PDB file of N, CA and C in Angstrom:
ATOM      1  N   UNK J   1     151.700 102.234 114.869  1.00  0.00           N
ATOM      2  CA  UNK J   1     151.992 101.078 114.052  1.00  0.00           C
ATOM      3  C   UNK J   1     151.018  99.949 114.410  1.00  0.00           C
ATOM      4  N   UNK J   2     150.683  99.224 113.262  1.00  0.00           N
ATOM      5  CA  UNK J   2     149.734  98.474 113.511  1.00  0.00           C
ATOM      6  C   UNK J   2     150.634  96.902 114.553  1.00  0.00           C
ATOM      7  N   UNK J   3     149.683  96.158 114.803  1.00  0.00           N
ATOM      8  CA  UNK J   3     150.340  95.039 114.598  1.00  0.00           C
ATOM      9  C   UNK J   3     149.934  93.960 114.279  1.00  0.00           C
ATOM     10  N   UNK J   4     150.393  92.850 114.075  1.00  0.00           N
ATOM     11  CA  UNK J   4     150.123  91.611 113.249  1.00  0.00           C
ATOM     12  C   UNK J   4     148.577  91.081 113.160  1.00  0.00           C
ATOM     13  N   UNK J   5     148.343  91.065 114.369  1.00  0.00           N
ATOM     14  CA  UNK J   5     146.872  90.748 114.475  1.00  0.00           C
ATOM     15  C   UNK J   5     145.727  92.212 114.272  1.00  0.00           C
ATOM     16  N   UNK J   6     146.154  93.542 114.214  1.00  0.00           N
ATOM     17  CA  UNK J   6     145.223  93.879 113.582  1.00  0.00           C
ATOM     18  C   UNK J   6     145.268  94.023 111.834  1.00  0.00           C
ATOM     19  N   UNK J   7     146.600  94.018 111.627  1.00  0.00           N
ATOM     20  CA  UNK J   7     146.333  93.479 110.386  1.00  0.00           C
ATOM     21  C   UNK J   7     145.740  92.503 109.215  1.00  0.00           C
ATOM     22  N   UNK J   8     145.908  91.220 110.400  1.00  0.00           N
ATOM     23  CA  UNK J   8     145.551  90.381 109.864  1.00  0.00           C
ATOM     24  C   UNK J   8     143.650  89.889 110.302  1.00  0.00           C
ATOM     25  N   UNK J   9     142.955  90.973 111.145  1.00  0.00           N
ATOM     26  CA  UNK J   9     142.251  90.876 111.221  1.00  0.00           C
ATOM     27  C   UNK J   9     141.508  91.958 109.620  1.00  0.00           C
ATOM     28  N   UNK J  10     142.263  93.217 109.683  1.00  0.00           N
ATOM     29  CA  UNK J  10     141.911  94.435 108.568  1.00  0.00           C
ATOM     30  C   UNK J  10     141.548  93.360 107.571  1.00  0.00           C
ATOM     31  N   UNK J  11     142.406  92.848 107.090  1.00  0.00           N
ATOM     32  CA  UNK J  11     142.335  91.752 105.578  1.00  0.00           C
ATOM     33  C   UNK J  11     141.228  90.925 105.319  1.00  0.00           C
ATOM     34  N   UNK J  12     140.947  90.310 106.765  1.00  0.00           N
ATOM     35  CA  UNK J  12     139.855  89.244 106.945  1.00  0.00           C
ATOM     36  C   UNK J  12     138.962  89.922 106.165  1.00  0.00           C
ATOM     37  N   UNK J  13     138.094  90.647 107.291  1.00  0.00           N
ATOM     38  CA  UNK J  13     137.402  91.938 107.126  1.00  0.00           C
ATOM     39  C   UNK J  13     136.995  92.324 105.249  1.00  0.00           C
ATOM     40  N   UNK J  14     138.309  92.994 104.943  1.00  0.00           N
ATOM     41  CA  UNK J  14     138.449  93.000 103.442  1.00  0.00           C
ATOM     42  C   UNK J  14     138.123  92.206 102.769  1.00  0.00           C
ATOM     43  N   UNK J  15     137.965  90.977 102.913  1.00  0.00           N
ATOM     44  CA  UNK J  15     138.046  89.652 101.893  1.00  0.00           C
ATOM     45  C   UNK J  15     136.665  89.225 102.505  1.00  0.00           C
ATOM     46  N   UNK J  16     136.040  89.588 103.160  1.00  0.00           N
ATOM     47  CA  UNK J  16     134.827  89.573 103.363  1.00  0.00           C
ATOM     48  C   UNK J  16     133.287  90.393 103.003  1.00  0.00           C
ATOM     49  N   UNK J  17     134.014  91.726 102.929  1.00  0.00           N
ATOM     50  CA  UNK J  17     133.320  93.341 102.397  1.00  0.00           C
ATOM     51  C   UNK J  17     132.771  92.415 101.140  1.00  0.00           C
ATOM     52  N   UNK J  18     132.895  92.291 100.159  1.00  0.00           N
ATOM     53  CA  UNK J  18     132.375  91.797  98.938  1.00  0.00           C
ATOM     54  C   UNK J  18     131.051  91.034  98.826  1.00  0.00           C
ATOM     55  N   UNK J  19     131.622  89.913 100.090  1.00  0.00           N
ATOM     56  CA  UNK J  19     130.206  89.032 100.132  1.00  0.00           C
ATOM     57  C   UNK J  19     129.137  89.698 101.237  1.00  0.00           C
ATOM     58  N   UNK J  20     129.173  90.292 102.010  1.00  0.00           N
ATOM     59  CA  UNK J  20     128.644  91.110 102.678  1.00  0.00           C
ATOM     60  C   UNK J  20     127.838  92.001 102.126  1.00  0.00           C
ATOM     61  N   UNK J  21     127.994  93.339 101.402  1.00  0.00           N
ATOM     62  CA  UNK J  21     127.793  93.890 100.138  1.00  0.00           C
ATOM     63  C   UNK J  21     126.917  93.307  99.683  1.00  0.00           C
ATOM     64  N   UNK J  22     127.040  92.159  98.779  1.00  0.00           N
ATOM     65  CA  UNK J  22     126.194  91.028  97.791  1.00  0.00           C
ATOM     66  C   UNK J  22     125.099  90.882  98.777  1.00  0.00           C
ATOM     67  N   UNK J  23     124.987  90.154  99.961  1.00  0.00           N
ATOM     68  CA  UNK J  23     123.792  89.929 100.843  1.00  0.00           C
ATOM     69  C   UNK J  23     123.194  91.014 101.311  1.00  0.00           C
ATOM     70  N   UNK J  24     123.714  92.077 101.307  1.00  0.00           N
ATOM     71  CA  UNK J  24     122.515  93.360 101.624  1.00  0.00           C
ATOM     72  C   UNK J  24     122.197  93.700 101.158  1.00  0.00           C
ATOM     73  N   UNK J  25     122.867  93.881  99.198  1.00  0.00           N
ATOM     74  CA  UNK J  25     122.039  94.323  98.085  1.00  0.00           C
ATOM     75  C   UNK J  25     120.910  93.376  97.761  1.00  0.00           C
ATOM     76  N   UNK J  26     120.955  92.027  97.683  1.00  0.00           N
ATOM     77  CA  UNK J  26     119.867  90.885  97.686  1.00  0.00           C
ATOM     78  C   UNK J  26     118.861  91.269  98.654  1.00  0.00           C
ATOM     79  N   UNK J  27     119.416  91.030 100.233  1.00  0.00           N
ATOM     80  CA  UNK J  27     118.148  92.135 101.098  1.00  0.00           C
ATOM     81  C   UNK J  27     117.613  93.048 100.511  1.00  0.00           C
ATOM     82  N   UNK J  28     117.796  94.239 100.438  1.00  0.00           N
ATOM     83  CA  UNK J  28     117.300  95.326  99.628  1.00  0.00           C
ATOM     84  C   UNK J  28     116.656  95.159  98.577  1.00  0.00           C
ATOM     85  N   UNK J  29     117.060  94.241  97.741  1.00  0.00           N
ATOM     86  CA  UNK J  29     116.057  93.902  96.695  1.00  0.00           C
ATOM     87  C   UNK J  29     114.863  92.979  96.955  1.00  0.00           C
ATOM     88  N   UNK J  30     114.836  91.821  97.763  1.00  0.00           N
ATOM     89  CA  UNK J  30     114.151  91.720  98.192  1.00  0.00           C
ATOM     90  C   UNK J  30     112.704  92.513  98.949  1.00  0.00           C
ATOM     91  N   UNK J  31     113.574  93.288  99.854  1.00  0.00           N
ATOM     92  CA  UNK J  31     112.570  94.347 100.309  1.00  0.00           C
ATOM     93  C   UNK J  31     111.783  95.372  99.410  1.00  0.00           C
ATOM     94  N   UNK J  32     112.351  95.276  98.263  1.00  0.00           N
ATOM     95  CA  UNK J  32     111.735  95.921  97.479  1.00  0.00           C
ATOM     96  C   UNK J  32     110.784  95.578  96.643  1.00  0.00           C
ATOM     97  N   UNK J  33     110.531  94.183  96.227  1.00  0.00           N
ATOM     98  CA  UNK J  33     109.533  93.572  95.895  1.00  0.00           C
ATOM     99  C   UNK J  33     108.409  93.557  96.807  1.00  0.00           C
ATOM    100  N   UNK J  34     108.730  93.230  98.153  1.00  0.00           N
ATOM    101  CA  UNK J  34     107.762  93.196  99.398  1.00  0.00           C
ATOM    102  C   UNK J  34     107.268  94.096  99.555  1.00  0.00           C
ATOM    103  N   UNK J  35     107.738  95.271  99.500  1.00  0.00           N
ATOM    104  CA  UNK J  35     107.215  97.144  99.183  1.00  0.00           C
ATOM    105  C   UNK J  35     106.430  96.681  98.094  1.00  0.00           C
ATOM    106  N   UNK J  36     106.626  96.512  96.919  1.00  0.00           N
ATOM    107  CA  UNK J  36     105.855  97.009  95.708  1.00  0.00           C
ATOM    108  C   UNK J  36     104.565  96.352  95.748  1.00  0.00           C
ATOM    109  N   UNK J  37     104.705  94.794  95.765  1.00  0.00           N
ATOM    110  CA  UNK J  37     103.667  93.860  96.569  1.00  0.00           C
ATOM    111  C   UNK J  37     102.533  94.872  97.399  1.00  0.00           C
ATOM    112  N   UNK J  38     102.918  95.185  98.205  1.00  0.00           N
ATOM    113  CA  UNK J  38     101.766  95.909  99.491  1.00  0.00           C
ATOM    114  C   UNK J  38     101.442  96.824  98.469  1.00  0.00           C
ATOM    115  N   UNK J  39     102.425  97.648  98.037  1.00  0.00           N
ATOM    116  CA  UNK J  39     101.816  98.728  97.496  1.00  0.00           C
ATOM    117  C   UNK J  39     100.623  98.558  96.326  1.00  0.00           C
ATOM    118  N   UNK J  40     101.035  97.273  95.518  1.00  0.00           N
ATOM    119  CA  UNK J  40     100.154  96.897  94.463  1.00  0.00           C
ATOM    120  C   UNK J  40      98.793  96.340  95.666  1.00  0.00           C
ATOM    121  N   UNK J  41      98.706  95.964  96.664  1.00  0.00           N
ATOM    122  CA  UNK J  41      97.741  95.480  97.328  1.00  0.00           C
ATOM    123  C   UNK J  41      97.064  96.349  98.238  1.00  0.00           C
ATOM    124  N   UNK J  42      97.564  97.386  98.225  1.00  0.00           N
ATOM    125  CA  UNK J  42      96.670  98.822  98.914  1.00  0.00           C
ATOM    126  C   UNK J  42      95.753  99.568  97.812  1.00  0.00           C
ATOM    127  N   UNK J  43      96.595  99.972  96.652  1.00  0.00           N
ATOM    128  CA  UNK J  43      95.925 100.753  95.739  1.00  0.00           C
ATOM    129  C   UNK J  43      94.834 100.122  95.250  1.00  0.00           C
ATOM    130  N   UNK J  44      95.138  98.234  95.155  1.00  0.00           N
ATOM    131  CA  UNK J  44      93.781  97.796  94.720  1.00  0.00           C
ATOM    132  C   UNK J  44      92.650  98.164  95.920  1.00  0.00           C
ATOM    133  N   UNK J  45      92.858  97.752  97.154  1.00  0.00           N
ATOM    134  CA  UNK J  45      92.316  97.805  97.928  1.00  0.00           C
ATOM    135  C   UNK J  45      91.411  99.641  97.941  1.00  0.00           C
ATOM    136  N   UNK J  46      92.249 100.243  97.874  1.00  0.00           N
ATOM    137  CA  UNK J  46      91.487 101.922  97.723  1.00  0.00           C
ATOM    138  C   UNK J  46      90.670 101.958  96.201  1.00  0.00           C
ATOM    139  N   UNK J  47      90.801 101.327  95.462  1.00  0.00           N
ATOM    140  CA  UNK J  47      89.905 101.462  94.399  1.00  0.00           C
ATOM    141  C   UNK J  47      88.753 100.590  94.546  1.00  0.00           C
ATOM    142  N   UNK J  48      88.739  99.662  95.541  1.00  0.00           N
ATOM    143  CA  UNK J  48      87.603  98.895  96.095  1.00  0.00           C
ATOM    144  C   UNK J  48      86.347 100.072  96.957  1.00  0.00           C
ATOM    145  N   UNK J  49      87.442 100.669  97.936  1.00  0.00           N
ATOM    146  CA  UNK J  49      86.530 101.823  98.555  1.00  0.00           C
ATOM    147  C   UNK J  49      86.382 103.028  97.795  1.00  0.00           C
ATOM    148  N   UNK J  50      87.178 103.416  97.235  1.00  0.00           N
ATOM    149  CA  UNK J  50      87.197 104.673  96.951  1.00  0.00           C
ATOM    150  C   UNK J  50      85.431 104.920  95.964  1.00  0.00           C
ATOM    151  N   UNK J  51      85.003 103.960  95.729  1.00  0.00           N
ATOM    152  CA  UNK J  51      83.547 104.196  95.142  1.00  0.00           C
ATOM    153  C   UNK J  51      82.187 104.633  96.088  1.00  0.00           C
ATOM    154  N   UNK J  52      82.591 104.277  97.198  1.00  0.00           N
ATOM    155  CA  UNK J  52      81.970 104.013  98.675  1.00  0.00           C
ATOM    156  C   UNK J  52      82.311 105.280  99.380  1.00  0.00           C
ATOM    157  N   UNK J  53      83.069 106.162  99.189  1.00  0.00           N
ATOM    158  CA  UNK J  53      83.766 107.237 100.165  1.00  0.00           C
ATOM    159  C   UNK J  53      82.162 108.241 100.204  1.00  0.00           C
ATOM    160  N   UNK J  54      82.564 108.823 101.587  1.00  0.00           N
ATOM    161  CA  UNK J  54      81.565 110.154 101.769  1.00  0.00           C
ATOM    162  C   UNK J  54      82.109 111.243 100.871  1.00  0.00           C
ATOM    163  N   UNK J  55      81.497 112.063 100.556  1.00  0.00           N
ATOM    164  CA  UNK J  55      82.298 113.296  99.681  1.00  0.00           C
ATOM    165  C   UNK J  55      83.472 113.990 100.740  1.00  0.00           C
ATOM    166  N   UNK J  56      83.150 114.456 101.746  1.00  0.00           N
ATOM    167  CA  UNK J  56      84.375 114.665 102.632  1.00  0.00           C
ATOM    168  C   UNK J  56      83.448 114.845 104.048  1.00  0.00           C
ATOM    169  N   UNK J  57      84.550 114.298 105.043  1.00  0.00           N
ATOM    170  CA  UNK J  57      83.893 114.043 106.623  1.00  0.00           C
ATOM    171  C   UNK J  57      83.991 115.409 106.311  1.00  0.00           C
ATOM    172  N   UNK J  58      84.949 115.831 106.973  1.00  0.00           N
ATOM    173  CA  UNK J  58      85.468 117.278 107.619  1.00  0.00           C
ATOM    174  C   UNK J  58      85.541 117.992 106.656  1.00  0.00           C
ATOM    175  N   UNK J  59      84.970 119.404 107.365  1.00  0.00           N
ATOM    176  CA  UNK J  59      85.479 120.430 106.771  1.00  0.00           C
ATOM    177  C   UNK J  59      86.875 120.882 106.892  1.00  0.00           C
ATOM    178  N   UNK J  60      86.972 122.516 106.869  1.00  0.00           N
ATOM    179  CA  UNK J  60      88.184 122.720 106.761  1.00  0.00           C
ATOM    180  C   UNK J  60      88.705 123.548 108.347  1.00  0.00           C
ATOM    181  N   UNK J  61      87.265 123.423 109.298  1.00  0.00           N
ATOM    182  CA  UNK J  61      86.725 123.830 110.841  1.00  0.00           C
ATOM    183  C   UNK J  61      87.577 122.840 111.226  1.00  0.00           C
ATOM    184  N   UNK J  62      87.722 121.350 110.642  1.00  0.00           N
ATOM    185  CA  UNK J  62      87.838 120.268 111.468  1.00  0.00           C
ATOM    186  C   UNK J  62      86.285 119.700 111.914  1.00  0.00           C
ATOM    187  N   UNK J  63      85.667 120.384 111.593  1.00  0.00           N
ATOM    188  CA  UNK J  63      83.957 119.757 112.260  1.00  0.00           C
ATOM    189  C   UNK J  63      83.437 118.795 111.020  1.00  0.00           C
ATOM    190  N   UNK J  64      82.552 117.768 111.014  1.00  0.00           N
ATOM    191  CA  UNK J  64      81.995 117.482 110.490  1.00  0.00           C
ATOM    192  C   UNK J  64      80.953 117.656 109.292  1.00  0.00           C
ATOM    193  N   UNK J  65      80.740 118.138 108.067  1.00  0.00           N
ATOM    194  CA  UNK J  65      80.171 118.939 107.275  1.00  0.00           C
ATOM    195  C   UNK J  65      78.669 118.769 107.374  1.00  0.00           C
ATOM    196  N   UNK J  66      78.363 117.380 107.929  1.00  0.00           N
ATOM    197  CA  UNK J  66      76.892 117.578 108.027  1.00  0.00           C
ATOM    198  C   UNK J  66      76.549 117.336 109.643  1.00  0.00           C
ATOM    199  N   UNK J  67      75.969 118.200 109.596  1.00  0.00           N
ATOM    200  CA  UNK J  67      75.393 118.457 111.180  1.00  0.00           C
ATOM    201  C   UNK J  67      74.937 117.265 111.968  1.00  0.00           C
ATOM    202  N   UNK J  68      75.032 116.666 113.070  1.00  0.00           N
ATOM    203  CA  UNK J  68      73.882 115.693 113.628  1.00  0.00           C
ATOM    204  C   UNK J  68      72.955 116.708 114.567  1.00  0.00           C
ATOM    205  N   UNK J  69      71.996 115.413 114.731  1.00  0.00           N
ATOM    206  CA  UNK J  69      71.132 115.613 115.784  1.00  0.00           C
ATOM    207  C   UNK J  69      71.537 115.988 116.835  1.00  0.00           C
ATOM    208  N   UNK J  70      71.889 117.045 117.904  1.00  0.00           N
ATOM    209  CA  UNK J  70      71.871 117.071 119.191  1.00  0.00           C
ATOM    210  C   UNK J  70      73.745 117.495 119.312  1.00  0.00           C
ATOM    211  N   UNK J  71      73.923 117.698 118.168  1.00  0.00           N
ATOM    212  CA  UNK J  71      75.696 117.785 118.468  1.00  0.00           C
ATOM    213  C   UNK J  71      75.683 119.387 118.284  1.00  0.00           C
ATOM    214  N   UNK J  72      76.315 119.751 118.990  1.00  0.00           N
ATOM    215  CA  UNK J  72      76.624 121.229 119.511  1.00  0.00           C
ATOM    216  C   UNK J  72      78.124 121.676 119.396  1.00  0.00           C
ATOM    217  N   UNK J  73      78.343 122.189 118.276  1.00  0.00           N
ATOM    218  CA  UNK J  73      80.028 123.167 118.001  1.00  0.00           C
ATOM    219  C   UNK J  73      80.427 123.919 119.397  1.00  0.00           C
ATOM    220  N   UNK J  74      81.550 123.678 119.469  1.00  0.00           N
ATOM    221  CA  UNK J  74      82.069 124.493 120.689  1.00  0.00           C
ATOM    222  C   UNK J  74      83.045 124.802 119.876  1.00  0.00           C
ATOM    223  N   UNK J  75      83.773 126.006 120.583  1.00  0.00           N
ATOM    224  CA  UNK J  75      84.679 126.914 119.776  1.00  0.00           C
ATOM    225  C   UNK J  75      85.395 127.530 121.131  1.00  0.00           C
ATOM    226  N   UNK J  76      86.722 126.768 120.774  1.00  0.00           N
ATOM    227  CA  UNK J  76      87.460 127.399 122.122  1.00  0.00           C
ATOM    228  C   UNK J  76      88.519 128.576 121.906  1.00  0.00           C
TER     229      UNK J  76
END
C-alpha cells in the first residue's frame, strides 16, 4: 500500500510529465535544425573539394596507387 506522500509525490510527477514532454520535444527539434544546418554546411563544403580530389589514394592493397620514389611495399 502506498502512502500519502508517495502518492502525493506520483501526482506531482504526473502533472508535470506534460510539460516535460513539451521541452524535450522542442530540444529535439531544435537539434534537428542544428543537424540539418551542419549537414547543409558539409555537403557544400564537399562540393568545394570534391573538384580537387585525387582519382583514388589507395588501392584496394591498401597501398598507394601511384608509386613514390624510394618507397618499398612490404607484404607481411
Amino acid at each position: 500500500m502506498r502512502s500519502v506522500a508517495q502518492t502525493m509525490t506520483l501526482q506531482s510527477a504526473g502533472r508535470r510529465l506534460p510539460e516535460k514532454t513539451q521541452h524535450l520535444r522542442d530540444l529535439n527539434q531544435h537539434n534537428g535544425w542544428l543537424l540539418e544546418g551542419q549537414i547543409e554546411r558539409n555537403q557544400q563544403a564537399l562540393e568545394v573539394l570534391k573538384p580537387h580530389q585525387e582519382p583514388t589514394l589507395y588501392g584496394a592493397d591498401g597501398q598507394t596507387s601511384v608509386s613514390h620514389r624510394g618507397g618499398k611495399k612490404i607484404s607481411i
